Short mmCIF file of C-alpha atoms in Angstrom, two decimals:
data_model
loop_
_atom_site.label_atom_id
_atom_site.label_comp_id
_atom_site.label_asym_id
_atom_site.label_seq_id
_atom_site.Cartn_x
_atom_site.Cartn_y
_atom_site.Cartn_z
CA MET S 1 -75.33 5.38 53.90
CA LYS S 2 -73.95 6.21 57.33
CA ILE S 3 -73.34 9.88 58.06
CA LEU S 4 -69.87 10.03 59.57
CA SER S 5 -68.43 12.69 61.85
CA SER S 6 -64.91 13.93 61.09
CA LYS S 7 -63.60 11.58 63.80
CA LEU S 8 -65.40 8.58 62.28
CA MET S 9 -64.28 9.64 58.80
CA HIS S 10 -60.64 9.45 59.91
CA GLU S 11 -61.32 5.93 61.18
CA PHE S 12 -63.07 5.10 57.91
CA ASP S 13 -60.01 6.27 55.96
CA ARG S 14 -57.80 4.06 58.11
CA VAL S 15 -59.97 1.02 57.45
CA ILE S 16 -60.02 1.65 53.68
CA MET S 17 -56.24 1.91 53.61
CA GLU S 18 -55.97 -1.33 55.56
CA CYS S 19 -58.55 -3.18 53.44
CA ASP S 20 -57.18 -1.98 50.08
CA GLY S 21 -53.50 -2.06 51.07
CA ILE S 22 -52.86 1.57 50.12
CA THR S 23 -51.14 4.54 51.72
CA SER S 24 -52.81 7.75 52.86
CA TYR S 25 -51.30 9.54 49.85
CA GLN S 26 -52.79 6.95 47.48
CA LEU S 27 -56.15 7.37 49.19
CA MET S 28 -55.89 11.15 48.71
CA GLU S 29 -55.07 10.58 45.05
CA ARG S 30 -58.13 8.35 44.66
CA ALA S 31 -60.37 11.01 46.17
CA ALA S 32 -58.81 13.74 44.01
CA GLN S 33 -59.21 11.71 40.83
CA ASN S 34 -62.91 11.15 41.57
CA ILE S 35 -63.48 14.82 42.43
CA ALA S 36 -61.61 16.07 39.37
CA GLN S 37 -63.54 13.68 37.13
CA ARG S 38 -66.83 15.05 38.43
CA ILE S 39 -65.67 18.64 37.93
CA MET S 40 -64.58 17.89 34.36
CA GLN S 41 -67.95 16.29 33.64
CA ARG S 42 -69.73 19.45 34.76
CA PHE S 43 -67.24 21.88 33.21
CA PRO S 44 -65.98 20.23 29.99
CA ASP S 45 -64.72 23.55 28.60
CA ALA S 46 -61.00 23.50 29.45
CA SER S 47 -60.67 27.23 28.79
CA ARG S 48 -62.40 28.06 32.09
CA ARG S 49 -59.94 29.52 34.61
CA PHE S 50 -59.65 27.65 37.92
CA VAL S 51 -58.17 29.13 41.08
CA VAL S 52 -57.49 26.66 43.89
CA PHE S 53 -57.11 27.84 47.50
CA SER S 54 -55.56 25.26 49.83
CA GLY S 55 -54.81 25.11 53.53
CA CYS S 56 -52.07 23.24 55.35
CA GLY S 57 -53.98 20.01 56.13
CA ASN S 58 -55.20 17.06 54.12
CA ASN S 59 -58.14 19.08 52.80
CA GLY S 60 -55.56 21.40 51.28
CA GLY S 61 -53.76 18.36 49.89
CA ASP S 62 -56.99 17.24 48.22
CA GLY S 63 -57.33 20.67 46.59
CA LEU S 64 -53.76 20.71 45.31
CA ALA S 65 -54.17 17.21 43.88
CA VAL S 66 -57.41 18.21 42.14
CA GLY S 67 -55.73 21.31 40.71
CA ARG S 68 -52.82 19.22 39.44
CA ILE S 69 -55.15 16.72 37.74
CA LEU S 70 -57.19 19.47 36.08
CA TYR S 71 -53.97 21.10 34.85
CA THR S 72 -52.73 17.85 33.31
CA HIS S 73 -56.05 17.64 31.43
CA GLY S 74 -55.45 21.02 29.82
CA TYR S 75 -57.37 23.29 32.18
CA SER S 76 -56.09 26.74 33.14
CA VAL S 77 -55.24 26.36 36.85
CA GLU S 78 -53.42 28.42 39.47
CA CYS S 79 -52.99 27.04 43.01
CA TYR S 80 -52.58 29.20 46.13
CA LEU S 81 -51.35 27.66 49.38
CA LEU S 82 -51.77 29.37 52.76
CA GLU S 83 -48.37 29.81 54.41
CA SER S 84 -48.04 27.73 57.56
CA GLU S 85 -45.36 26.58 59.98
CA LYS S 86 -46.46 22.99 59.46
CA TYR S 87 -48.15 21.11 56.63
CA SER S 88 -49.53 17.58 56.65
CA GLU S 89 -47.24 15.07 54.95
CA ASP S 90 -49.64 14.41 52.08
CA CYS S 91 -50.30 18.12 51.55
CA SER S 92 -46.52 18.70 51.31
CA LEU S 93 -46.14 15.91 48.75
CA ASN S 94 -48.85 17.41 46.55
CA ALA S 95 -47.42 20.92 46.99
CA GLU S 96 -44.08 19.65 45.65
CA LYS S 97 -45.74 18.13 42.60
CA VAL S 98 -47.78 21.26 41.87
CA ASN S 99 -44.72 23.47 42.38
CA ARG S 100 -42.86 21.56 39.66
CA MET S 101 -45.64 22.62 37.28
CA SER S 102 -44.97 26.29 38.13
CA ILE S 103 -48.60 26.92 39.10
CA LEU S 104 -48.13 27.11 42.89
CA HIS S 105 -48.16 30.38 44.82
CA THR S 106 -47.93 30.99 48.57
CA ILE S 107 -50.21 33.36 50.47
CA SER S 108 -48.53 34.84 53.52
CA ASN S 109 -50.39 38.17 53.69
CA VAL S 110 -53.34 39.98 52.14
CA GLU S 111 -51.14 41.44 49.39
CA ASP S 112 -50.55 37.91 48.04
CA LEU S 113 -54.23 37.42 47.22
CA PRO S 114 -54.83 37.01 43.49
CA LYS S 115 -57.49 38.71 41.42
CA ILE S 116 -60.48 36.36 41.25
CA TYR S 117 -62.46 36.89 38.07
CA SER S 118 -66.25 36.71 38.25
CA GLY S 119 -66.37 34.34 35.28
CA GLY S 120 -63.87 31.96 36.81
CA ILE S 121 -64.17 28.95 39.08
CA VAL S 122 -62.78 28.80 42.62
CA ILE S 123 -61.96 25.53 44.33
CA ASP S 124 -62.10 25.94 48.11
CA ALA S 125 -59.84 23.47 49.94
CA LEU S 126 -58.77 25.68 52.84
CA PHE S 127 -60.19 23.71 55.78
CA GLY S 128 -62.07 20.44 56.12
CA SER S 129 -64.87 19.22 58.36
CA GLY S 130 -62.59 18.79 61.37
CA LEU S 131 -62.17 22.54 61.85
CA ASN S 132 -63.44 23.53 65.31
CA ARG S 133 -62.51 27.22 65.46
CA GLU S 134 -63.31 30.43 63.67
CA ILE S 135 -61.27 31.37 60.63
CA VAL S 136 -59.13 34.45 61.35
CA GLY S 137 -56.22 36.40 59.90
CA VAL S 138 -55.14 35.94 56.30
CA ALA S 139 -57.38 32.90 55.89
CA TYR S 140 -60.37 35.07 56.78
CA SER S 141 -59.34 37.53 54.07
CA VAL S 142 -59.17 34.66 51.56
CA VAL S 143 -62.69 33.58 52.50
CA ARG S 144 -63.99 37.13 52.08
CA ALA S 145 -62.27 37.47 48.72
CA ILE S 146 -63.86 34.22 47.52
CA ASN S 147 -67.32 35.22 48.72
CA TYR S 148 -67.23 38.63 47.05
CA SER S 149 -65.57 37.49 43.81
CA GLY S 150 -68.72 36.52 41.92
CA ALA S 151 -66.92 33.36 40.75
CA PHE S 152 -68.51 29.92 40.82
CA VAL S 153 -67.30 28.30 44.05
CA ILE S 154 -66.67 24.59 44.53
CA SER S 155 -65.93 23.44 48.10
CA ILE S 156 -64.16 20.14 48.68
CA ASP S 157 -65.51 18.08 51.58
CA ILE S 158 -67.29 21.02 53.22
CA PRO S 159 -67.33 24.83 52.82
CA SER S 160 -64.29 26.07 54.73
CA GLY S 161 -65.24 27.40 58.16
CA LEU S 162 -68.22 25.13 58.62
CA GLY S 163 -67.82 22.30 61.15
CA ASP S 164 -69.13 18.81 60.49
CA ASP S 165 -72.10 19.08 62.87
CA SER S 166 -72.50 22.81 63.39
CA ILE S 167 -74.71 25.73 62.48
CA ALA S 168 -72.93 28.61 60.79
CA ARG S 169 -72.13 31.28 63.32
CA GLY S 170 -74.25 34.37 62.77
CA VAL S 171 -77.03 32.46 61.03
CA ASP S 172 -80.37 32.04 62.74
CA ASP S 173 -83.31 29.69 62.10
CA SER S 174 -84.85 32.15 59.64
CA ASN S 175 -81.85 31.60 57.32
CA MET S 176 -80.70 35.22 57.63
CA VAL S 177 -77.01 35.16 56.66
CA ASP S 178 -74.44 37.40 58.35
CA ASP S 179 -71.99 38.47 55.63
CA ALA S 180 -69.26 38.99 58.21
CA VAL S 181 -69.10 35.28 59.05
CA GLY S 182 -65.84 33.66 57.94
CA ILE S 183 -67.34 30.75 56.00
CA VAL S 184 -67.01 30.11 52.29
CA LYS S 185 -70.30 30.41 50.39
CA ALA S 186 -70.13 27.51 47.97
CA ASP S 187 -72.28 27.04 44.91
CA TRP S 188 -71.41 23.35 44.83
CA THR S 189 -69.99 21.16 47.59
CA LEU S 190 -68.31 17.89 46.68
CA THR S 191 -68.29 15.92 49.90
CA ILE S 192 -66.21 12.77 50.12
CA GLU S 193 -67.95 9.43 50.75
CA SER S 194 -70.44 10.65 53.36
CA PRO S 195 -72.22 13.97 53.97
CA SER S 196 -71.50 15.87 57.18
CA LEU S 197 -74.52 16.69 59.33
CA SER S 198 -73.96 20.40 58.76
CA LEU S 199 -74.61 19.96 55.03
CA LEU S 200 -78.17 18.89 55.92
CA MET S 201 -79.01 21.76 58.28
CA PRO S 202 -81.30 24.45 56.78
CA GLU S 203 -79.41 27.36 58.34
CA ASN S 204 -76.33 26.35 56.34
CA GLY S 205 -78.05 26.21 52.95
CA ASP S 206 -76.62 29.50 51.68
CA TYR S 207 -73.10 28.24 52.39
CA VAL S 208 -73.40 24.67 51.14
CA GLY S 209 -75.23 25.30 47.85
CA ASP S 210 -75.91 22.02 46.06
CA PHE S 211 -73.93 19.07 47.34
CA GLU S 212 -72.93 15.77 45.82
CA ILE S 213 -71.30 12.75 47.40
CA VAL S 214 -68.07 11.62 45.74
CA PRO S 215 -67.26 7.94 46.39
CA LEU S 216 -64.01 6.97 48.05
CA ALA S 217 -64.31 3.34 49.12
CA THR S 218 -64.39 0.47 46.65
CA ASP S 219 -66.38 -1.51 49.20
CA ASN S 220 -68.96 0.30 51.36
CA SER S 221 -68.95 -2.54 53.89
CA CYS S 222 -65.86 -0.84 55.33
CA ALA S 223 -68.24 1.46 57.23
CA LEU S 224 -70.50 -1.25 58.66
CA TYR S 225 -68.86 -1.42 62.07
CA LEU S 226 -68.64 2.36 62.55
CA ASP S 227 -71.24 3.43 65.09
CA SER S 228 -73.22 6.42 63.84
CA PRO S 229 -76.85 7.20 64.71
CA TYR S 230 -77.33 9.11 61.44
CA PHE S 231 -78.03 7.75 57.96
CA TYR S 232 -78.61 9.16 54.48
CA THR S 233 -81.23 7.35 52.40
CA GLU S 234 -80.22 6.72 48.80
CA LEU S 235 -81.63 4.82 45.84
CA ASP S 236 -79.87 1.50 46.42
CA PHE S 237 -81.31 1.20 49.94
CA VAL S 238 -84.85 1.94 48.73
CA GLN S 239 -84.46 -0.58 45.90
CA SER S 240 -83.45 -3.25 48.40
CA LYS S 241 -86.53 -2.64 50.55
CA LEU S 242 -89.32 -1.91 48.05
CA ARG S 243 -91.19 -5.14 47.28
CA ARG S 244 -92.36 -6.24 43.85
CA ARG S 245 -95.96 -7.37 43.43
CA LYS S 246 -96.51 -11.10 43.07
CA LYS S 247 -98.38 -12.60 40.15
CA PHE S 248 -101.05 -14.36 42.22
CA SER S 249 -101.73 -11.52 44.65
CA HIS S 250 -105.08 -9.72 44.94
CA LYS S 251 -106.32 -6.46 46.45
CA GLY S 252 -106.61 -8.06 49.87
CA THR S 253 -102.90 -8.82 49.74
CA TYR S 254 -102.10 -5.12 49.86
CA GLY S 255 -104.26 -4.13 52.79
CA HIS S 256 -107.27 -1.95 53.51
CA THR S 257 -106.42 1.57 54.67
CA LEU S 258 -108.73 3.82 56.68
CA LEU S 259 -108.12 7.54 56.26
CA VAL S 260 -109.80 9.87 58.77
CA THR S 261 -109.59 13.19 57.01
CA GLY S 262 -111.31 16.41 55.95
CA SER S 263 -113.68 19.00 57.41
CA LYS S 264 -115.88 21.75 55.99
CA GLY S 265 -113.81 23.71 53.46
CA LYS S 266 -111.00 21.13 53.47
CA ALA S 267 -112.31 18.38 51.25
CA GLY S 268 -109.15 18.74 49.15
CA ALA S 269 -107.02 17.26 51.93
CA ALA S 270 -109.21 14.15 51.94
CA VAL S 271 -109.06 13.85 48.15
CA LEU S 272 -105.28 14.24 47.94
CA CYS S 273 -104.64 11.84 50.80
CA SER S 274 -106.99 9.20 49.36
CA ARG S 275 -105.60 9.42 45.84
CA ALA S 276 -102.03 9.18 47.12
CA CYS S 277 -102.93 6.13 49.18
CA HIS S 278 -104.24 4.37 46.07
CA ARG S 279 -101.24 5.40 43.97
CA ALA S 280 -98.87 4.12 46.67
CA GLY S 281 -100.39 0.67 46.40
CA SER S 282 -103.02 0.17 49.08
CA GLY S 283 -105.36 -2.60 47.97
CA LEU S 284 -108.45 -0.87 49.37
CA VAL S 285 -108.97 2.63 50.74
CA THR S 286 -111.85 3.89 52.87
CA ALA S 287 -112.13 7.56 53.78
CA CYS S 288 -114.04 8.63 56.88
CA VAL S 289 -115.15 12.21 56.26
CA PRO S 290 -117.83 14.61 57.55
CA SER S 291 -121.13 13.79 55.85
CA SER S 292 -121.12 16.97 53.75
CA LEU S 293 -117.96 15.77 51.98
CA VAL S 294 -119.19 12.33 50.97
CA ASP S 295 -120.35 13.31 47.47
CA ILE S 296 -117.13 15.24 46.81
CA LEU S 297 -115.06 12.18 47.65
CA GLN S 298 -117.26 9.82 45.64
CA ILE S 299 -116.90 12.01 42.54
CA SER S 300 -113.25 13.06 42.96
CA THR S 301 -111.81 9.64 43.77
CA PRO S 302 -114.23 6.89 42.67
CA GLU S 303 -111.81 4.15 43.77
CA THR S 304 -112.24 5.24 47.40
CA MET S 305 -114.99 3.88 49.62
CA VAL S 306 -116.48 6.57 51.86
CA VAL S 307 -118.10 6.38 55.27
CA PRO S 308 -119.64 9.51 56.83
CA SER S 309 -118.72 10.67 60.28
CA ALA S 310 -121.53 11.59 62.68
CA ASP S 311 -121.38 15.32 61.93
CA GLU S 312 -121.95 17.26 58.74
CA ASP S 313 -118.90 19.52 59.00
CA VAL S 314 -116.30 17.89 61.28
CA ILE S 315 -115.03 14.45 62.24
CA ALA S 316 -117.18 13.35 65.18
CA GLY S 317 -116.50 9.69 65.73
CA VAL S 318 -115.11 7.03 63.41
CA PRO S 319 -116.54 3.73 62.15
CA SER S 320 -115.67 0.33 63.53
CA ILE S 321 -111.97 -0.12 62.78
CA GLU S 322 -111.41 -3.87 63.12
CA LYS S 323 -111.24 -4.64 59.39
CA TYR S 324 -108.59 -2.08 58.51
CA SER S 325 -104.89 -2.85 58.06
CA ALA S 326 -103.62 0.65 58.87
CA ILE S 327 -105.09 4.02 59.77
CA GLY S 328 -104.08 7.55 58.77
CA ILE S 329 -105.62 10.53 60.51
CA GLY S 330 -105.16 14.27 60.42
CA PRO S 331 -105.18 15.98 57.01
CA GLY S 332 -107.78 18.73 57.07
CA ILE S 333 -109.69 17.48 60.13
CA GLY S 334 -109.50 20.68 62.21
CA THR S 335 -109.24 20.75 66.00
CA ASP S 336 -112.89 20.65 67.12
CA ASP S 337 -113.45 19.04 70.54
CA ARG S 338 -115.44 16.22 68.93
CA THR S 339 -112.57 15.55 66.55
CA ALA S 340 -110.16 15.45 69.47
CA GLU S 341 -112.40 12.84 71.11
CA ALA S 342 -112.38 10.78 67.92
CA LEU S 343 -108.58 10.86 67.87
CA LYS S 344 -108.45 9.87 71.53
CA MET S 345 -110.70 6.90 70.81
CA LEU S 346 -108.42 5.76 67.99
CA LEU S 347 -105.30 6.06 70.13
CA THR S 348 -106.81 3.99 72.93
CA THR S 349 -108.44 1.26 70.82
CA ALA S 350 -106.47 0.80 67.59
CA THR S 351 -104.16 -2.17 67.29
CA GLN S 352 -103.30 -1.34 63.68
CA PRO S 353 -100.30 0.83 62.79
CA LEU S 354 -101.15 4.54 62.77
CA VAL S 355 -99.87 7.62 60.98
CA LEU S 356 -100.80 11.04 62.41
CA ASP S 357 -100.41 14.27 60.47
CA ALA S 358 -101.50 17.92 60.40
CA ASP S 359 -104.44 18.66 62.72
CA ALA S 360 -104.05 15.35 64.53
CA LEU S 361 -100.66 16.69 65.63
CA ASN S 362 -102.16 20.05 66.56
CA ILE S 363 -104.69 18.22 68.74
CA LEU S 364 -101.83 16.41 70.46
CA ALA S 365 -100.11 19.74 71.06
CA ALA S 366 -103.29 21.16 72.59
CA HIS S 367 -103.85 18.03 74.72
CA PRO S 368 -100.37 16.95 75.94
CA ASP S 369 -101.90 14.20 78.08
CA MET S 370 -102.77 12.36 74.86
CA MET S 371 -99.05 11.89 74.08
CA ALA S 372 -98.92 9.07 76.59
CA MET S 373 -101.72 7.32 74.68
CA LEU S 374 -99.72 6.98 71.47
CA PRO S 375 -99.30 3.29 70.62
CA LYS S 376 -95.67 2.23 70.21
CA ASN S 377 -94.30 2.78 66.69
CA THR S 378 -97.04 5.26 65.74
CA ILE S 379 -95.77 7.54 62.96
CA LEU S 380 -95.98 11.31 63.49
CA THR S 381 -95.28 13.57 60.48
CA PRO S 382 -94.85 17.18 61.68
CA HIS S 383 -93.39 20.11 59.82
CA PRO S 384 -91.09 22.30 62.01
CA LYS S 385 -93.88 24.49 63.41
CA GLU S 386 -96.04 21.48 64.33
CA PHE S 387 -92.99 19.88 65.91
CA GLU S 388 -92.44 23.05 67.95
CA ARG S 389 -96.06 23.11 69.12
CA MET S 390 -95.79 19.53 70.35
CA PHE S 391 -92.29 19.44 71.81
CA GLY S 392 -91.11 23.01 72.35
CA ARG S 393 -88.81 25.42 70.60
CA ALA S 394 -85.21 24.66 69.71
CA GLU S 395 -82.67 27.42 69.13
CA ASN S 396 -81.44 25.91 65.86
CA SER S 397 -81.58 22.79 63.73
CA VAL S 398 -78.81 20.98 65.61
CA GLU S 399 -80.76 21.37 68.87
CA ARG S 400 -83.97 20.39 67.08
CA LEU S 401 -82.27 17.23 65.80
CA SER S 402 -81.31 16.25 69.34
CA LEU S 403 -84.86 16.94 70.53
CA LEU S 404 -86.25 14.91 67.63
CA ALA S 405 -84.21 11.84 68.52
CA ALA S 406 -84.95 12.24 72.25
CA LYS S 407 -88.73 12.50 71.78
CA ALA S 408 -88.87 9.54 69.40
CA LYS S 409 -87.05 7.44 72.03
CA GLU S 410 -89.10 8.78 74.94
CA LEU S 411 -92.47 8.12 73.26
CA GLY S 412 -91.42 4.96 71.44
CA VAL S 413 -92.65 6.35 68.11
CA VAL S 414 -91.39 7.22 64.64
CA ILE S 415 -91.21 10.98 64.00
CA VAL S 416 -90.93 12.31 60.45
CA LEU S 417 -89.66 15.90 60.68
CA LYS S 418 -90.45 17.31 57.26
CA GLY S 419 -88.07 19.64 55.44
CA ALA S 420 -85.49 19.86 52.66
CA HIS S 421 -83.79 16.68 53.96
CA THR S 422 -86.70 15.19 55.90
CA ALA S 423 -85.40 13.44 59.03
CA VAL S 424 -87.01 10.20 60.24
CA ALA S 425 -86.25 9.32 63.88
CA ASP S 426 -87.13 6.01 65.54
CA ARG S 427 -87.45 4.77 69.12
CA PHE S 428 -83.83 3.56 69.14
CA GLY S 429 -82.45 7.04 68.50
CA TYR S 430 -81.48 6.49 64.86
CA VAL S 431 -82.21 9.24 62.35
CA ASP S 432 -82.47 8.80 58.56
CA PHE S 433 -82.15 11.87 56.31
CA ASN S 434 -83.80 11.86 52.90
CA SER S 435 -81.99 12.57 49.63
CA THR S 436 -84.93 13.33 47.31
CA GLY S 437 -87.23 16.36 46.99
CA ASN S 438 -87.00 20.00 45.95
CA PRO S 439 -88.28 23.46 47.00
CA GLY S 440 -91.31 23.15 44.73
CA MET S 441 -92.76 20.68 47.22
CA ALA S 442 -93.19 23.47 49.77
CA THR S 443 -96.81 23.83 48.74
CA ALA S 444 -100.32 23.24 50.11
CA GLY S 445 -101.34 19.59 50.24
CA SER S 446 -97.85 18.12 49.99
CA GLY S 447 -98.09 16.70 53.52
CA ASP S 448 -101.52 15.20 52.77
CA VAL S 449 -99.95 13.27 49.91
CA LEU S 450 -97.17 11.98 52.18
CA THR S 451 -99.72 10.77 54.74
CA GLY S 452 -101.52 8.77 52.07
CA ILE S 453 -98.26 7.21 50.87
CA VAL S 454 -97.08 6.19 54.34
CA ALA S 455 -100.51 4.82 55.30
CA ALA S 456 -100.53 2.73 52.10
CA LEU S 457 -97.12 1.26 52.91
CA LEU S 458 -98.25 0.43 56.44
CA SER S 459 -101.24 -1.40 54.97
CA GLN S 460 -98.84 -3.42 52.83
CA LYS S 461 -97.17 -4.57 56.06
CA TYR S 462 -94.00 -2.53 55.86
CA ALA S 463 -92.60 -1.92 59.35
CA PRO S 464 -93.36 1.62 60.61
CA LYS S 465 -89.79 2.97 60.32
CA GLU S 466 -89.42 1.35 56.93
CA ALA S 467 -92.76 2.75 55.73
CA ALA S 468 -91.73 6.23 56.86
CA VAL S 469 -88.29 6.16 55.22
CA LEU S 470 -89.55 4.65 51.95
CA GLY S 471 -92.60 6.90 51.90
CA VAL S 472 -90.53 10.05 52.31
CA TYR S 473 -88.13 8.97 49.56
CA ILE S 474 -90.92 8.11 47.09
CA HIS S 475 -92.75 11.34 47.92
CA GLY S 476 -89.61 13.37 47.25
CA LEU S 477 -88.83 11.51 44.04
CA ALA S 478 -92.36 12.15 42.75
CA GLY S 479 -91.78 15.84 43.47
CA ASP S 480 -88.47 15.71 41.59
CA ILE S 481 -90.13 14.12 38.56
CA VAL S 482 -92.74 16.89 38.49
CA ALA S 483 -90.13 19.64 38.98
CA GLU S 484 -88.01 18.26 36.15
CA ARG S 485 -91.01 18.38 33.85
CA LEU S 486 -92.64 21.64 34.99
CA GLY S 487 -90.01 23.54 36.98
CA VAL S 488 -90.08 24.01 40.75
CA GLN S 489 -92.22 27.13 40.79
CA GLY S 490 -95.44 25.52 39.58
CA VAL S 491 -95.40 22.18 41.42
CA ILE S 492 -98.70 21.38 43.15
CA ALA S 493 -99.73 18.45 45.30
CA SER S 494 -102.00 16.92 42.65
CA ASP S 495 -98.98 16.72 40.32
CA MET S 496 -97.12 14.71 42.96
CA VAL S 497 -99.96 12.22 43.25
CA GLY S 498 -99.92 11.72 39.49
CA ALA S 499 -96.15 11.17 39.52
CA LEU S 500 -96.16 8.52 42.27
CA PRO S 501 -96.38 5.55 39.85
CA LEU S 502 -93.53 7.05 37.82
CA ALA S 503 -91.46 7.39 40.98
CA VAL S 504 -91.95 3.75 41.94
CA LYS S 505 -91.26 2.70 38.35
CA LYS S 506 -88.05 4.73 38.32
CA ILE S 507 -86.88 3.06 41.54
CA ALA S 508 -87.63 -0.39 40.16
CA GLU S 509 -85.91 0.22 36.81
CA SER S 510 -82.84 2.22 37.88
#
């Protein structure tokens, strides 16, 4: 799914109207019907009181149409429209229809604000993603009233006050929220057809809440010609790319992965990475570990072949690498000078696809000259702090996104920036955001599991970008399966490894 800016979304709307032979009002009605249907599915009790706040543009028209549809289905609804000198044509048409139902009220000053009950539901349709200014005046008072009401808040398209590619003003990278900011704090955002970039930025999480994508087009090919560098990975894409195993295949068909992992006290990283690599389908897996970890690996993961490195406690050299299909290096290896030399040797001699994680990335950060040695299409999997150590600090997530795309292009590599919507950037400047995963995955060893998955996919001859995107999706889905069964609080990395086959099965059978 392409992530469309507000400008591209307007063009998308135009194309849909042209392809389907409908007017802008009919398109608004289609969107409103789909949004209202989703709201009614979640809130089937028609006795719940809905208060709709609408602005003067088409976002306000969407809100009025949704309110009208809910009212005709027996819900208790009152609609409030911000007074304006000019309304969009479609907003005016919906205002006329709602007015005939005697549920429309105009807000021209603070005294016109209704009482919002804490047990009620607010629908925010004040401003859409095209807003490029701060909310002031009466509209600001409406936003404050919504935020302090205690009601459940549903934002249509985007929380009012948040731009389509912006960071909320007054919010820093530590997610500290300034209550004085004029942005609606939604519990649930129903975005139309395509998520805005701002919905995916961590600083905006307290405003966006959970978000869902409500379809608009009957044919998604309408967006094919629109030029966006950003994509959102969903199930149908993963299904189209994930290959089924053939009847007459054998273990050699699915590659032989070398994992360079572990150091004294960090055998767990080697175990998790190796198990995940098996569960993700690698035909054969060999782990190169310090000699003191050999027995631990042999007992903990009997399917894994083990070769000792030259030192008892750290990685000091790696075996001959010619026979391996792909190589993963980094989980738990530490940053000893001998380990750095081993990494350097791999970077300068390997012809196989590589995935670098954890301490391999920290070694790169400590030895910037090694960046130039990275083979083209190598996969790097940093979390935000590792990314910062390698490439420098960004002021916020929007700046970090630009830096991510720039560094992937500059180095000719694939960078997987891990987070709530993990972003995968390639050497052409395209960035894919992930749609699976949950906060329970913010736990020790989660990245080791991802490295094993991606390395396994590389061994099975998936292209590097493809392996990264699919690996991130499968990893997140495994975490979702565990969280659904156990709750997010108690998710651990070993659970994710165990759920990997269920994740792949779910993709195949959905």
